[in-house]
Tab-separated table of C-alpha atoms in Angstrom:
chain	number	residue	atom	x	y	z
A	7	MET	CA	37.733	-157.652	-63.637
A	8	SER	CA	37.229	-161.370	-63.644
A	9	ALA	CA	39.954	-163.840	-62.750
A	10	ARG	CA	41.456	-165.745	-65.661
A	11	ARG	CA	39.676	-169.071	-65.982
A	12	ILE	CA	40.957	-172.510	-66.907
A	13	GLU	CA	40.561	-174.046	-70.374
A	14	PRO	CA	39.222	-177.566	-69.654
A	15	SER	CA	40.225	-178.995	-73.037
A	16	LEU	CA	43.861	-178.101	-72.356
A	17	VAL	CA	44.102	-178.961	-68.665
A	18	SER	CA	42.060	-182.171	-68.541
A	19	LYS	CA	42.270	-183.483	-72.100
A	20	THR	CA	41.173	-187.054	-71.446
A	21	LEU	CA	37.998	-186.128	-69.579
A	22	TYR	CA	37.215	-183.363	-72.052
A	23	ASN	CA	37.614	-185.773	-74.985
A	24	THR	CA	35.397	-188.289	-73.188
A	25	LEU	CA	32.735	-185.595	-72.906
A	26	VAL	CA	33.060	-184.835	-76.627
A	27	GLN	CA	32.717	-188.563	-77.429
A	28	TYR	CA	29.636	-188.752	-75.183
A	29	ASP	CA	28.147	-185.805	-77.068
A	30	THR	CA	28.833	-187.544	-80.389
A	31	GLN	CA	27.239	-190.770	-79.144
A	32	ILE	CA	24.081	-188.921	-78.092
A	33	SER	CA	23.815	-187.591	-81.635
A	34	THR	CA	24.662	-190.798	-83.480
A	35	GLN	CA	23.472	-193.703	-81.315
A	36	THR	CA	19.963	-192.648	-80.460
A	37	SER	CA	16.701	-192.544	-82.351
A	38	LEU	CA	15.959	-189.081	-80.950
A	39	ASP	CA	15.201	-186.656	-83.760
A	40	GLU	CA	18.060	-184.285	-84.631
A	41	VAL	CA	15.730	-181.274	-84.424
A	42	LEU	CA	14.519	-182.300	-80.981
A	43	VAL	CA	18.080	-182.802	-79.747
A	44	GLU	CA	19.067	-179.299	-80.848
A	45	LEU	CA	15.898	-177.736	-79.383
A	46	ILE	CA	16.742	-179.396	-76.058
A	47	LYS	CA	20.310	-178.062	-76.203
A	48	VAL	CA	19.116	-174.506	-76.827
A	49	LYS	CA	16.376	-174.676	-74.198
A	50	ILE	CA	18.611	-175.979	-71.408
A	51	SER	CA	21.262	-173.422	-72.291
A	52	GLN	CA	18.592	-170.708	-72.020
A	53	LEU	CA	17.462	-172.044	-68.645
A	54	ASN	CA	21.037	-171.990	-67.369
A	55	GLY	CA	21.825	-168.599	-68.895
A	56	CYS	CA	24.787	-169.899	-70.885
A	57	ALA	CA	25.352	-167.291	-73.598
A	58	TYR	CA	28.149	-169.261	-75.245
A	59	CYS	CA	26.004	-172.410	-75.512
A	60	ILE	CA	22.853	-170.555	-76.594
A	61	ASP	CA	24.825	-168.902	-79.390
A	62	TYR	CA	26.493	-172.144	-80.481
A	63	HIS	CA	23.337	-174.263	-80.442
A	64	ALA	CA	21.132	-171.600	-82.030
A	65	LYS	CA	23.560	-171.525	-84.952
A	66	GLN	CA	23.494	-175.339	-85.145
A	67	ALA	CA	19.693	-175.259	-84.971
A	68	THR	CA	19.369	-172.920	-87.926
A	69	LYS	CA	21.768	-175.097	-89.937
A	70	ILE	CA	19.434	-178.084	-89.566
A	71	GLY	CA	16.302	-176.114	-90.437
A	72	ILE	CA	14.898	-174.923	-87.122
A	73	SER	CA	13.259	-171.585	-87.823
A	74	SER	CA	14.248	-168.340	-86.155
A	75	GLN	CA	10.619	-168.066	-85.019
A	76	GLN	CA	10.893	-171.366	-83.143
A	77	LEU	CA	14.152	-170.257	-81.528
A	78	LEU	CA	12.658	-166.928	-80.492
A	79	LEU	CA	9.592	-168.598	-79.022
A	80	LEU	CA	11.397	-171.498	-77.361
A	81	ASN	CA	11.074	-169.770	-73.982
A	82	ALA	CA	7.289	-169.840	-74.491
A	83	TYR	CA	7.075	-173.306	-76.056
A	84	GLN	CA	3.991	-174.255	-74.020
A	85	GLU	CA	2.091	-171.231	-75.363
A	86	THR	CA	2.514	-171.862	-79.085
A	87	ALA	CA	1.550	-174.419	-81.699
A	88	LEU	CA	5.031	-174.178	-83.237
A	89	PHE	CA	6.081	-177.190	-81.170
A	90	THR	CA	4.501	-180.624	-81.310
A	91	PRO	CA	3.092	-182.284	-78.187
A	92	LYS	CA	6.064	-184.680	-78.343
A	93	GLU	CA	8.542	-181.781	-78.422
A	94	LYS	CA	6.687	-180.068	-75.579
A	95	ALA	CA	6.861	-183.237	-73.460
A	96	ALA	CA	10.621	-183.484	-74.060
A	97	LEU	CA	11.219	-179.785	-73.385
A	98	THR	CA	9.209	-180.012	-70.168
A	99	TRP	CA	11.250	-183.037	-69.068
A	100	ALA	CA	14.469	-181.191	-69.880
A	101	GLN	CA	13.347	-178.249	-67.785
A	102	ALA	CA	12.249	-180.484	-64.915
A	103	LEU	CA	15.621	-182.241	-64.836
A	104	THR	CA	17.566	-179.000	-65.130
A	105	PHE	CA	15.679	-177.737	-62.057
A	106	VAL	CA	15.552	-181.156	-60.374
A	107	ALA	CA	16.161	-179.716	-56.888
A	108	THR	CA	12.798	-177.975	-57.198
A	109	THR	CA	10.792	-180.325	-59.433
A	110	HIS	CA	12.130	-183.673	-58.168
A	111	ALA	CA	11.312	-184.937	-61.679
A	112	ASP	CA	7.790	-185.665	-60.467
A	113	ASP	CA	5.326	-187.807	-62.403
A	114	GLU	CA	3.650	-184.739	-63.928
A	115	TYR	CA	6.848	-184.218	-65.942
A	116	TYR	CA	7.578	-187.893	-66.601
A	117	GLU	CA	4.177	-189.245	-67.604
A	118	PRO	CA	3.814	-187.207	-70.823
A	119	LEU	CA	7.133	-188.659	-72.026
A	120	ILE	CA	5.933	-192.243	-72.022
A	121	GLN	CA	3.127	-191.276	-74.396
A	122	TYR	CA	5.614	-190.291	-77.082
A	123	PHE	CA	8.945	-191.955	-76.371
A	124	THR	CA	10.207	-195.508	-76.002
A	125	GLU	CA	11.996	-196.478	-72.798
A	126	LYS	CA	15.356	-196.166	-74.542
A	127	GLU	CA	14.453	-192.722	-75.877
A	128	VAL	CA	13.435	-191.544	-72.390
A	129	VAL	CA	16.788	-192.721	-71.058
A	130	ASP	CA	18.679	-191.193	-73.997
A	131	LEU	CA	16.801	-187.920	-73.516
A	132	THR	CA	17.735	-187.976	-69.833
A	133	TYR	CA	21.389	-188.555	-70.741
A	134	LEU	CA	21.163	-185.631	-73.168
A	135	VAL	CA	19.789	-183.323	-70.479
A	136	GLY	CA	22.596	-184.274	-68.125
A	137	LEU	CA	25.187	-183.746	-70.836
A	138	VAL	CA	23.931	-180.286	-71.798
A	139	ASN	CA	23.914	-179.270	-68.154
A	140	VAL	CA	27.560	-180.403	-67.848
A	141	TRP	CA	28.535	-178.381	-70.936
A	142	ASN	CA	26.682	-175.337	-69.592
A	143	ARG	CA	28.478	-175.576	-66.268
A	144	LEU	CA	31.849	-175.843	-67.984
A	145	ALA	CA	31.125	-172.902	-70.277
A	146	ILE	CA	29.731	-170.674	-67.524
A	147	GLY	CA	32.177	-171.725	-64.830
A	148	MET	CA	35.225	-171.354	-67.049
A	149	ARG	CA	33.870	-168.265	-68.840
A	150	TYR	CA	33.991	-169.564	-72.403
A	151	ASN	CA	34.367	-166.561	-74.672
A	152	LEU	CA	31.518	-165.662	-76.948
A	153	GLU	CA	32.923	-164.188	-80.134
A	154	LYS	CA	31.151	-161.046	-81.288
A	155	GLU	CA	30.132	-161.274	-84.923
A	156	ALA	CA	31.207	-158.533	-87.270
């Protein structure tokens, strides 16, 4: 049996609300495409093994028109034409930053970005990756409950 975990939104309300505001700003104050943002959120959550976040973001993704085929093949995004070169560059960057201890965010991951994204978009994308990784760590570390659907 697992120890009872802490609910961050109840124990540290101010920081939690700041994180929520940051998430809202990423969605509203960037020129990053809404579909790309949600693909990044699902992909990073897959990389981190965050069931709660995968479930949440997959549902959000379908609401905005991302196909179930794209979601199923997101783990093999480099092997399919379902994703644009721009999306592939962003997904590769997201993966490189999520595994930064191994990849060191080397030029091979960075250079494709500058073909498709402005400087601000690269920075915003990097903020997004950091944010999703924070959410994943909260959800995994504090054992957010995934509700089973009926």
